[in-house]
Coordinates of C-alpha atoms in Angstrom, one line a residue:
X1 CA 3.3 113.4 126.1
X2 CA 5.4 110.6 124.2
X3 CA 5.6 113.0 121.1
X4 CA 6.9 116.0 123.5
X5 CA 9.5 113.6 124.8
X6 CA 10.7 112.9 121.0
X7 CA 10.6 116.4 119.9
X8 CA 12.9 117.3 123.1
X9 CA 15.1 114.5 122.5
X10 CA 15.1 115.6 118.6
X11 CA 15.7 118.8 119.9
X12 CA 19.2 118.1 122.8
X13 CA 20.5 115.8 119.6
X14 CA 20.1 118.5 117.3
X15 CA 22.0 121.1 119.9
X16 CA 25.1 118.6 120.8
X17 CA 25.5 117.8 117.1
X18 CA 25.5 121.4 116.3
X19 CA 27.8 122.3 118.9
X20 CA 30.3 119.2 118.1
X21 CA 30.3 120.7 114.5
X22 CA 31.9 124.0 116.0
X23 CA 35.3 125.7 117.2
X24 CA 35.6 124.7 121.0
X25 CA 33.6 127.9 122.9
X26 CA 36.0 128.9 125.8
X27 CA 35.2 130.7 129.4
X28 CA 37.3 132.9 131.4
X29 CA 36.5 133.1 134.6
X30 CA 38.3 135.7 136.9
X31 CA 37.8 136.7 140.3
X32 CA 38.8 139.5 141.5
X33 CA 41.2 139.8 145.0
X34 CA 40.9 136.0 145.9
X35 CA 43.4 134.4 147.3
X36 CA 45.5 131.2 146.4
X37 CA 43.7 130.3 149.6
X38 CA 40.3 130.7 149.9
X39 CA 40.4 127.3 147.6
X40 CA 39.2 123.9 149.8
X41 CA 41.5 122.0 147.4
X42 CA 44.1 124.1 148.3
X43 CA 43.1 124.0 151.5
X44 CA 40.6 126.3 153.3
X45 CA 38.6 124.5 155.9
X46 CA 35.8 126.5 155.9
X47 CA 33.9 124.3 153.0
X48 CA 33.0 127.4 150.9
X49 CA 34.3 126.2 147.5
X50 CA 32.3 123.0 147.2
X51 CA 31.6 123.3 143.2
X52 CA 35.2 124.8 142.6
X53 CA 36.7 122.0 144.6
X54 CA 34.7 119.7 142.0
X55 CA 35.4 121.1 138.9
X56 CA 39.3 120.9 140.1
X57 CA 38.7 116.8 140.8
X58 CA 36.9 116.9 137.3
X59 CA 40.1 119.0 135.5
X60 CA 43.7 120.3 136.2
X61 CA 44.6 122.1 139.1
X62 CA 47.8 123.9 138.8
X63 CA 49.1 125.1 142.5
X64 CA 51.9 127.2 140.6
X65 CA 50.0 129.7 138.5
X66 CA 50.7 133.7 138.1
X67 CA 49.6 136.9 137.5
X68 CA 51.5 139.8 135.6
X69 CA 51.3 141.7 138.2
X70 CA 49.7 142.7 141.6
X71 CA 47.1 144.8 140.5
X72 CA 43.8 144.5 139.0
X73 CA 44.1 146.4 135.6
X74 CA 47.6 145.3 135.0
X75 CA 46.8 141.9 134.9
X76 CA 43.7 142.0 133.4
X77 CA 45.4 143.9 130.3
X78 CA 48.1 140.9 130.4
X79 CA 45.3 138.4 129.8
X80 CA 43.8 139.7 127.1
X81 CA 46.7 140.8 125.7
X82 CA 49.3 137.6 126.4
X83 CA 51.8 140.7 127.3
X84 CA 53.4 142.1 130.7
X85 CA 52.5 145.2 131.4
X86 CA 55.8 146.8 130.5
X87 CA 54.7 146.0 127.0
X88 CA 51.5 146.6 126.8
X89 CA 51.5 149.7 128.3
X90 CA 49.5 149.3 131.7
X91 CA 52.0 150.6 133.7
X92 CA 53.4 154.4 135.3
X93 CA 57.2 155.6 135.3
X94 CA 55.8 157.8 137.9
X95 CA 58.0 157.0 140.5
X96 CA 60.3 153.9 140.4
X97 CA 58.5 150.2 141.2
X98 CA 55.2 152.0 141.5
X99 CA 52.0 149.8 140.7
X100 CA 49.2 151.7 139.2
X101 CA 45.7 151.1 138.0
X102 CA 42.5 152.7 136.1
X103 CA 40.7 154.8 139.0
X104 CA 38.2 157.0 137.6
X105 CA 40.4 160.1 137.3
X106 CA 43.1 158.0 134.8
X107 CA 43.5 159.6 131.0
X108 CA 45.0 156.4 129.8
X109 CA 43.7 153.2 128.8
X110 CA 44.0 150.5 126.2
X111 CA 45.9 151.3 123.4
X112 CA 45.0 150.8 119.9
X113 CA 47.8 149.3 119.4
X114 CA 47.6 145.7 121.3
X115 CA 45.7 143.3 119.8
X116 CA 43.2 141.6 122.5
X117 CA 42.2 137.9 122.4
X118 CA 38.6 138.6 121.1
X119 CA 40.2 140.8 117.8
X120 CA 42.0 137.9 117.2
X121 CA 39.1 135.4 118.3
X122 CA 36.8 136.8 115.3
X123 CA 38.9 135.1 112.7
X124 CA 36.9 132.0 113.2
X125 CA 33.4 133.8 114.2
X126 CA 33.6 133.7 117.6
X127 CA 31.0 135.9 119.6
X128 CA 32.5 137.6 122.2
X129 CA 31.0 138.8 125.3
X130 CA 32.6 140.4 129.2
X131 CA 30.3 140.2 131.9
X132 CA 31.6 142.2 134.9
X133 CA 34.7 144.4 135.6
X134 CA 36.9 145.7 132.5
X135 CA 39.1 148.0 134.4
X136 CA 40.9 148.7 131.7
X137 CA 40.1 152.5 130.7
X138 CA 36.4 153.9 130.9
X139 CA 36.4 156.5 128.3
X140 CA 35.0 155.6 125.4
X141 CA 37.2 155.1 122.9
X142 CA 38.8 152.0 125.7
X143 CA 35.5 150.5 126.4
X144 CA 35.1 146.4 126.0
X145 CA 33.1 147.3 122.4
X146 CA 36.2 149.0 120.7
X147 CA 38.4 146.1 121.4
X148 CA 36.4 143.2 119.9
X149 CA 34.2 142.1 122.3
X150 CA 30.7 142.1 121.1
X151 CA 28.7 142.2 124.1
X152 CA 29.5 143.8 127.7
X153 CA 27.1 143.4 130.9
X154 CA 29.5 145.6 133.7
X155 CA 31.6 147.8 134.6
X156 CA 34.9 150.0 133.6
X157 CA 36.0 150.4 137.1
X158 CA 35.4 148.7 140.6
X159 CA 32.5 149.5 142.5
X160 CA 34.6 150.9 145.6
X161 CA 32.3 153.9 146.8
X162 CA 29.4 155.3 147.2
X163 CA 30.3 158.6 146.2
X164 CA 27.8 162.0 146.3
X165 CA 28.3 162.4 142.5
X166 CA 29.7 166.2 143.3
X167 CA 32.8 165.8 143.7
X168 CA 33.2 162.0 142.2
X169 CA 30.5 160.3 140.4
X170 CA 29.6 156.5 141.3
X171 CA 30.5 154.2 138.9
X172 CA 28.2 153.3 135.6
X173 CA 27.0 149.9 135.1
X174 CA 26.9 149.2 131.4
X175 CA 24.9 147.0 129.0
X176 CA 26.4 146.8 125.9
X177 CA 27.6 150.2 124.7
X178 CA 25.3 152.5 127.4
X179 CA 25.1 152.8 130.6
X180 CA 21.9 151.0 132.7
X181 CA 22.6 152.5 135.9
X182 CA 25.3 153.5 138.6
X183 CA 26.7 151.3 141.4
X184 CA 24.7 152.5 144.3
X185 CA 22.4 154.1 142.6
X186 CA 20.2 152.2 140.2
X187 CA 22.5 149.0 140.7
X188 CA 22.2 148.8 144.7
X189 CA 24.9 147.6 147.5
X190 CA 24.6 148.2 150.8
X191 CA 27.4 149.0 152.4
X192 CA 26.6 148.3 156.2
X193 CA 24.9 144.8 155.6
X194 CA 27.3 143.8 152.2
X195 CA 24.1 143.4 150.0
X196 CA 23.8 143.1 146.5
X197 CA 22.5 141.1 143.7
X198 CA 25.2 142.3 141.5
X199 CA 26.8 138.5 141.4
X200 CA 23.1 137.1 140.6
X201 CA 22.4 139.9 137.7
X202 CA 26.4 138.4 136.2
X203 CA 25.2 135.1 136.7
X204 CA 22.1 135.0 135.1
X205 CA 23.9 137.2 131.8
X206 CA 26.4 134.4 131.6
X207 CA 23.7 131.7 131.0
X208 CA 21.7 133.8 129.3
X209 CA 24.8 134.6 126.7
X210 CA 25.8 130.7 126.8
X211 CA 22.1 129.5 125.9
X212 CA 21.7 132.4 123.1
X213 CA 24.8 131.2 121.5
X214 CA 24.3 127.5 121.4
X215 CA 21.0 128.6 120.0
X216 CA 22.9 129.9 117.0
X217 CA 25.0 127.3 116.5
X218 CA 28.1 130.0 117.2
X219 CA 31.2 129.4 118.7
X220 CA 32.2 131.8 121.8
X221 CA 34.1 133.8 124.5
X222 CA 33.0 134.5 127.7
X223 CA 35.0 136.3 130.0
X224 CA 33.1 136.1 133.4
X225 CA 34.7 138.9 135.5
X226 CA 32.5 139.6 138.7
X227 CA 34.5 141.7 141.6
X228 CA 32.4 141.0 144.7
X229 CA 35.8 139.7 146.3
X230 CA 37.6 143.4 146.0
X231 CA 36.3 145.3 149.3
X232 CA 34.0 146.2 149.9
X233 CA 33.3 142.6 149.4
X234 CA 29.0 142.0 148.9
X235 CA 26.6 139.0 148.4
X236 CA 23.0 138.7 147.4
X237 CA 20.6 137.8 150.8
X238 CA 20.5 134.1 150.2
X239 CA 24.3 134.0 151.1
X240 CA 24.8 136.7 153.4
X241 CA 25.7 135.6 156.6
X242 CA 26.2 131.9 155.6
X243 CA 30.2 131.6 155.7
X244 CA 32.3 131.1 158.9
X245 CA 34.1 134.0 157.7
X246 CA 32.3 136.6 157.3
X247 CA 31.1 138.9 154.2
X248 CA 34.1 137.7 152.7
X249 CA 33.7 133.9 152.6
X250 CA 29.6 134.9 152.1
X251 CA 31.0 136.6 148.7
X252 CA 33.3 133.5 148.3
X253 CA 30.0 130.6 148.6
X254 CA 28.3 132.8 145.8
X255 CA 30.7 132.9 143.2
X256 CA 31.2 129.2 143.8
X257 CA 27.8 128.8 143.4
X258 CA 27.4 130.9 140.5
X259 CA 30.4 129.0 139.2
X260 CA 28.9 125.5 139.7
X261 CA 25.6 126.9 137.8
X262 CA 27.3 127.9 134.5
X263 CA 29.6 124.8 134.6
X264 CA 25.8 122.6 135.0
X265 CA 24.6 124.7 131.9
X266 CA 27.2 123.3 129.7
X267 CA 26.4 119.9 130.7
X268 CA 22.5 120.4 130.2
X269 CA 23.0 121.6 126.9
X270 CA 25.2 118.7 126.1
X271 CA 28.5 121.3 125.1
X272 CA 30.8 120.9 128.6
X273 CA 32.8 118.4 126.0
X274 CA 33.5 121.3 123.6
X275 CA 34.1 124.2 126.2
X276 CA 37.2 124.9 127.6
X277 CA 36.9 126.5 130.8
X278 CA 39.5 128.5 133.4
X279 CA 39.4 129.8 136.4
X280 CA 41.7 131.9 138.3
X281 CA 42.1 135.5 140.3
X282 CA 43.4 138.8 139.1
X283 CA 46.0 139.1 141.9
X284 CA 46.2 138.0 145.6
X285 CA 44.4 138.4 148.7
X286 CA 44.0 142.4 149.7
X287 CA 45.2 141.1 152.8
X288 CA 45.4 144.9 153.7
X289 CA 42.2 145.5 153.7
X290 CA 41.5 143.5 157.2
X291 CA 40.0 139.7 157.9
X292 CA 36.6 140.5 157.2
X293 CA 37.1 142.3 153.4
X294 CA 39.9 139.8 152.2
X295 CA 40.9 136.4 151.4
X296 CA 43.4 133.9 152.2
X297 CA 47.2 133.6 150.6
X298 CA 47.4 130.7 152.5
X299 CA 51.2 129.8 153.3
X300 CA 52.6 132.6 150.7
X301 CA 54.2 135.9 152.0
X302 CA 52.5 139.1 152.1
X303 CA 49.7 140.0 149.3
X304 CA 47.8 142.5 147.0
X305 CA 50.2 145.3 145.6
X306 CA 53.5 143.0 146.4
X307 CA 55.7 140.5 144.2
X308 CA 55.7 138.1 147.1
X309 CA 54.3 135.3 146.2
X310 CA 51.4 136.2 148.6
X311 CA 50.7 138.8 145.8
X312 CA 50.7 136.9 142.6
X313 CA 50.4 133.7 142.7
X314 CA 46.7 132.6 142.1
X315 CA 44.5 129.7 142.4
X316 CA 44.2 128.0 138.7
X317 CA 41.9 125.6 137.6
X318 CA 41.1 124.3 133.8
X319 CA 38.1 122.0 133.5
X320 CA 37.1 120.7 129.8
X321 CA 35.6 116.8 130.2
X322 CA 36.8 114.3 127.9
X323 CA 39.6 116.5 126.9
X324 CA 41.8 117.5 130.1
X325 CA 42.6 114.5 132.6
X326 CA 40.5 114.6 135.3
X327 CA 41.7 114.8 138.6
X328 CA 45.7 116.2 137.5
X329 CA 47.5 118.3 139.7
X330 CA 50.3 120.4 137.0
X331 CA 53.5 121.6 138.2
X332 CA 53.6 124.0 135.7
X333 CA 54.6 127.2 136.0
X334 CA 51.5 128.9 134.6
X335 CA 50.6 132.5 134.3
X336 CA 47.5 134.8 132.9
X337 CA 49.3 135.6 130.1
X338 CA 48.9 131.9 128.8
X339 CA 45.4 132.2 128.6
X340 CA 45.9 134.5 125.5
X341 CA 47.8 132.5 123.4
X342 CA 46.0 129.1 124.6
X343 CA 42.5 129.7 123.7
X344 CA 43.7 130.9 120.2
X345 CA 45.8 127.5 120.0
X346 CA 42.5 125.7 120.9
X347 CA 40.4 128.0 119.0
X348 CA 43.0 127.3 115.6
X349 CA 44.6 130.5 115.7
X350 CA 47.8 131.4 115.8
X351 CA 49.0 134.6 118.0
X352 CA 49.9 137.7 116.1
X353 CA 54.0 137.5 114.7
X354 CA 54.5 141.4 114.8
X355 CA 55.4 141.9 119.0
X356 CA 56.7 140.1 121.8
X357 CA 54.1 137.5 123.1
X358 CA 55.0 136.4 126.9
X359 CA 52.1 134.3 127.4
X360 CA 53.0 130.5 126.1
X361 CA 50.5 127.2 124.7
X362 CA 49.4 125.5 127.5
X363 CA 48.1 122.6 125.0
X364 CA 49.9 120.3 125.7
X365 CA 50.3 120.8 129.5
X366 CA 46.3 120.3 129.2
X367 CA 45.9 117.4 127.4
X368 CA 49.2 115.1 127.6
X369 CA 50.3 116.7 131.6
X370 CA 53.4 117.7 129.8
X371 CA 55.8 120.6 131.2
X372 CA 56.8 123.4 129.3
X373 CA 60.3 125.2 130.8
X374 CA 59.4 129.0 131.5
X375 CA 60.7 131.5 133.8
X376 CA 58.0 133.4 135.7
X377 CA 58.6 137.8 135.8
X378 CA 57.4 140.0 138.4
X379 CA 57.2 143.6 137.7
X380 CA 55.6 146.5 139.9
X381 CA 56.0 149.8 137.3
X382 CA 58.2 149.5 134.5
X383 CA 60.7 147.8 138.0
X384 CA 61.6 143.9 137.3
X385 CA 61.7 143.0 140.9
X386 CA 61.9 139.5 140.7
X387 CA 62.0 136.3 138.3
X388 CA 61.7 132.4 139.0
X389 CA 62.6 129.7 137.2
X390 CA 61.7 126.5 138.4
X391 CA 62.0 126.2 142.0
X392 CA 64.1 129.1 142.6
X393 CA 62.9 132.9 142.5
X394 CA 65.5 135.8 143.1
X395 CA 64.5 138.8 144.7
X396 CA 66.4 142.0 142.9
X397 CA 64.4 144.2 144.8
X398 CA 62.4 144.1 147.5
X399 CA 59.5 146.6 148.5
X400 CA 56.1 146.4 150.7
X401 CA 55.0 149.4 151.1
X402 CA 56.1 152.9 152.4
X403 CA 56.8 153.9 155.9
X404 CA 55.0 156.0 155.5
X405 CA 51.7 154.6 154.3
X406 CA 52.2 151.3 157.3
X407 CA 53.0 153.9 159.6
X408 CA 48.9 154.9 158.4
X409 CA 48.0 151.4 159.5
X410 CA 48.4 149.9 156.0
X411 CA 50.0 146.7 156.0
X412 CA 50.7 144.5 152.7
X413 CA 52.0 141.4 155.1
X414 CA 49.7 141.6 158.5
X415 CA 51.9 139.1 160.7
X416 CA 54.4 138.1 158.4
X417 CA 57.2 140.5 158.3
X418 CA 60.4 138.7 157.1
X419 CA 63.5 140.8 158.2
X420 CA 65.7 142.3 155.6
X421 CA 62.8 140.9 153.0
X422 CA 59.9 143.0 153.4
X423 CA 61.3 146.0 153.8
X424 CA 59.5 149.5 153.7
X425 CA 61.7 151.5 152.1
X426 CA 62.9 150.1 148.2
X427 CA 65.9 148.0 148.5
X428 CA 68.2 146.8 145.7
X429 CA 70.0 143.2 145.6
X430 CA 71.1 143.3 142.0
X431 CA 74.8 142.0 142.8
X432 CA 73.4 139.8 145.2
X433 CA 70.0 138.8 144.8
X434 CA 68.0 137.6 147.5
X435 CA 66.9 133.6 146.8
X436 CA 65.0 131.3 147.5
X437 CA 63.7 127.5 146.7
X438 CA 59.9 127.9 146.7
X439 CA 59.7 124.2 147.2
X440 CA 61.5 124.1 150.4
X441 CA 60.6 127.7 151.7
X442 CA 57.3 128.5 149.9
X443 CA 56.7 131.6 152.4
X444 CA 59.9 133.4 151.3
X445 CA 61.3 133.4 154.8
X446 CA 65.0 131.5 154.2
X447 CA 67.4 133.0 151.9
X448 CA 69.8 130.4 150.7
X449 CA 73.0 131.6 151.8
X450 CA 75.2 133.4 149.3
X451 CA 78.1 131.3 150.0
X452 CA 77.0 127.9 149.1
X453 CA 77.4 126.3 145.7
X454 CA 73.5 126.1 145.3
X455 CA 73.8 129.5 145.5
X456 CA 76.0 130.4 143.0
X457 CA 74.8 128.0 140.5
X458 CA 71.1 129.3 140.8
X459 CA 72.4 132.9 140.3
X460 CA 74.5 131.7 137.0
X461 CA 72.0 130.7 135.6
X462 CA 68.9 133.1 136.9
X463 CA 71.4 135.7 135.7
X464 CA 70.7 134.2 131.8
X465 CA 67.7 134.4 131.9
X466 CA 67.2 138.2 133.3
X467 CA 69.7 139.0 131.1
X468 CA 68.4 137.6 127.8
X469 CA 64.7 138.8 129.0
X470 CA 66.2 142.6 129.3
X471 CA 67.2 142.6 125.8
X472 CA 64.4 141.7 124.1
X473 CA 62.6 144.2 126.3
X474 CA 61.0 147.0 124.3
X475 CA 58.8 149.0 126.7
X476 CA 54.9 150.5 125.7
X477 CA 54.1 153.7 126.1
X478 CA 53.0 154.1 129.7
X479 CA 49.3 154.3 129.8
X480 CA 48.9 154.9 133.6
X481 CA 50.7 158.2 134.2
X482 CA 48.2 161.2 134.0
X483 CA 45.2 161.7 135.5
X484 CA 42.5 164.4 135.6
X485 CA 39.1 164.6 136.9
X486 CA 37.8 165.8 134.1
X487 CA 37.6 162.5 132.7
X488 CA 36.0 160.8 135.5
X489 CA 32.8 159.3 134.8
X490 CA 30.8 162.0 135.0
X491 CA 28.5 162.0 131.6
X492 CA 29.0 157.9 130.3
X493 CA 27.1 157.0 126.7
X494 CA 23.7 156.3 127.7
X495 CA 23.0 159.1 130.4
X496 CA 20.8 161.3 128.9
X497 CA 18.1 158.5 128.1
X498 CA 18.4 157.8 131.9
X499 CA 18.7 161.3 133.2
X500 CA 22.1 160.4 134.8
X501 CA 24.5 162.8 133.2
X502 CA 26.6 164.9 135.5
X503 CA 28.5 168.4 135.3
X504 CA 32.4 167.9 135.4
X505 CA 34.9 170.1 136.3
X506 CA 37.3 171.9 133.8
X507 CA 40.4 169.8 132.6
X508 CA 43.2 170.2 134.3
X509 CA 45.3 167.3 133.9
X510 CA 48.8 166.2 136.4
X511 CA 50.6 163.4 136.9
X512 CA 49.1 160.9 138.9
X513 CA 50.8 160.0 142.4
X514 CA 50.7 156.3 142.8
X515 CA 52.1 155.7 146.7
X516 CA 53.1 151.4 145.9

């Protein structure tokens, strides 16, 4: 017995000194759909987040952090990218201010021409791996694989269906570079009852990946995307019916729970001092979606689809013991896009010097509480509709959704209308922007009035800003305009072996319609 106990002890030694001797490994965890505040520490009463409420007293907790937009492939393509949209291409000019994602029937995806964090992360051998939602193209030539990462456990679109596989086929599930299964199908969720096992099957991959990598001795990526948050919202059995609100905050307790697992992993194997880990959310609450399939925005206008804060601003935490104070609060003004450029800073690398990086070093934020002066952009389309810089944020335009489409019953800001501000029809304030000090008013619901000084000197120098930002603007080529349902997931890599592969229709390709 005493010579097992030495041979384990032997064995931990040997693991922490190997890690120590490596690049830091760094996780990405994103949710998908969760709101600013479905976070306790921000919070919620309801007492679902108790490990992410921990690992927030145990790191940096920064209450003013961004998205690149309020959608889920847009922003996903600005974190692994470090660009806006409007660079990288993961936007329409379909109609002005539109928003636009990757459904099933999309031609575009990821171009060949960005350069995504785990490209750059190979430099200095990291292993790379996505577990969850890509959503960022699902033909082949855009999967995870072609764009540096070297493992994928997931998805290339959201598992909103079922579908009869006829007219739309349900989503593939994919390990590595073929498909396992489809949602529904071999990878079940039950629509009536909310459940799945699909946050368990994540989970387990993540530890899996983490404990076959510190095996190795190699430094890595993990990008921990699960989407049981985006309606229809799901849990395994062990949660389901456990929240006080519903399937959502049942989805909520298991992905803090899953969270809290991978975060004890890195302690057991002695590397949680040489892993930096961040969590945060694609874009708000889907506060459209109804109380029992969405989150909380907590006092933030509006939601999902908007450039309200309600729509972009996201719950942020970074957690890395011994190197990030434990127990900060930041006021920085953070965004997704930051990610990108600092786990390359942290990994030794440098971001690429040939294009417009928007996403700045959070270093020293992290490890000295410094502040770093940044405006904040928010875009819907190729539209700026908004910027802030420091406590102020200018409204150019302002846009919920269509008559039309609330007239259907959907509503981007359920109970929180703001006259003259979310307005249903698209509105221009270029001469005169709509403002307001997010520190005073952080639901957007009191203009300062255009004739005070504070006013005018906010606009002088917003003005700068937008102005200087505009010039050095050099748009992508818009990824997100065509569609045809040709391309839909009909025959994925991998099929055949299973027997899943499905007849599609002829090509016949139009411009995608993209209602906000």
């Amino acid at each position: 017995m005493a010579r097992q106990t030495v041979v384990y002890v032997l064995w931990v030694v040997y693991v922490c000194q190997a890690a120590a001797n490596t690049h830091p490994n760094i996780i990405i965890m994103l949710m998908d759909d969760m709101g600013w505040g479905d976070l306790g520490v921000f919070g919620e009463p309801s007492k679902e987040t108790p490990n992410l409420d921990l690992m927030a007293t145990q790191g940096m907790l920064f209450p003013n952090f961004y998205t690149a937009n309020p959608l889920c492939s847009p922003s996903r393509a600005a974190l692994l990218t470090g660009r806006l949209p409007v660079r990288n291409g993961f936007y329409t000019t379909n109609g002005h201010a539109r928003n636009a994602y990757t459904p099933q029937e999309i031609v575009g995806g990821m171009s060949e021409d960005e350069i995504l964090l785990p490209e750059l992360l190979k430099k200095n051998d990291y292993v790379s791996k996505i577990i969850g939602k890509w959503h960022l193209g699902h033909r082949t030539r855009y999967l995870p694989l072609n764009h540096g990462f070297d493992e994928w456990f997931g998805a290339p679109n959201c598992h909103v269906g079922p579908y009869n596989n006829s007219f739309r086929p349900n989503i593939p599930v994919y390990n590595n570079s073929l498909m396992k299964g489809r949602y529904f199908e071999e990878f079940g969720i039950n629509v009536k009852t909310g459940e799945s096992n699909l946050t368990q099957i994540y989970l387990k991959e993540g530890l899996d990946f983490i404990s076959r990598q510190v095996a190795a001795r190699q430094p890595f990526f993990l990008y921990w995307a699960p989407d049981a948050t985006h309606a229809p919202v799901y849990a395994s059995k062990r949660f389901l019916g456990k929240s006080k609100r519903g399937r959502y905050g049942d989805a909520v307790m298991e992905l803090d729970h899953s969270i809290g697992q991978i975060l004890s992993r890195l302690v057991s194997l002695g590397i949680d001092n040489n892993t930096m880990v961040f969590f945060s959310s694609d874009n708000g609450a889907a506060v459209m979606s109804g109380p029992l399939e969405s989150g909380s925005n907590g006092p933030f206008l509006c939601g999902k689809q908007t450039t309200f804060e309600g729509g972009m601003r996201e719950p942020a935490i970074a957690w890395w013991p011994g190197r990030i104070p434990a127990g900060t609060v930041s006021a920085q003004l953070g965004s997704v896009m930051d990610l990108f450029t600092t786990s390359l800073a942290v990994a030794g690398l440098v971001p690429p010097d040939d294009r417009i990086i928007d996403g700045i070093d959070l270093s020293p934020v992290l490890f000295n509480n410094s502040l770093v002066n940044r405006p904040i952009f928010y875009y819907r389309g190729n539209q700026l509709m908004a910027v802030r810089v420091g406590q102020y944020k200018a409204h150019y335009w302002t846009w919920s959704n269509s008559w039309e489409e609330f007239n259907k019953g959907i509503n981007f800001c359920p109970g929180q209308e703001v006259p003259g501000v979310t307005t249903h029809t698209q509105e221009e304030h270029a001469i005169q922007p709509i403002i307001f000090h997010l520190g005073r008013d952080p639901g957007e619901r009191y203009p300062i009035s255009v004739l005070s000084g504070e006013y005018r000197d906010v606009l002088r120098y917003v003005t700068a800003v937008v102005e200087q930002h505009q010039k050095d603007l050099i748009p992508g080529t818009p990824q997100l305009n065509m569609c045809d349902l040709a391309v839909m997931n009909w025959s994925p890599p991998g099929c055949e072996q299973l027997n899943k592969c499905l007849k599609g229709p002829e090509s016949k390709p139009w411009k995608c319609d993209w209602p906000h």
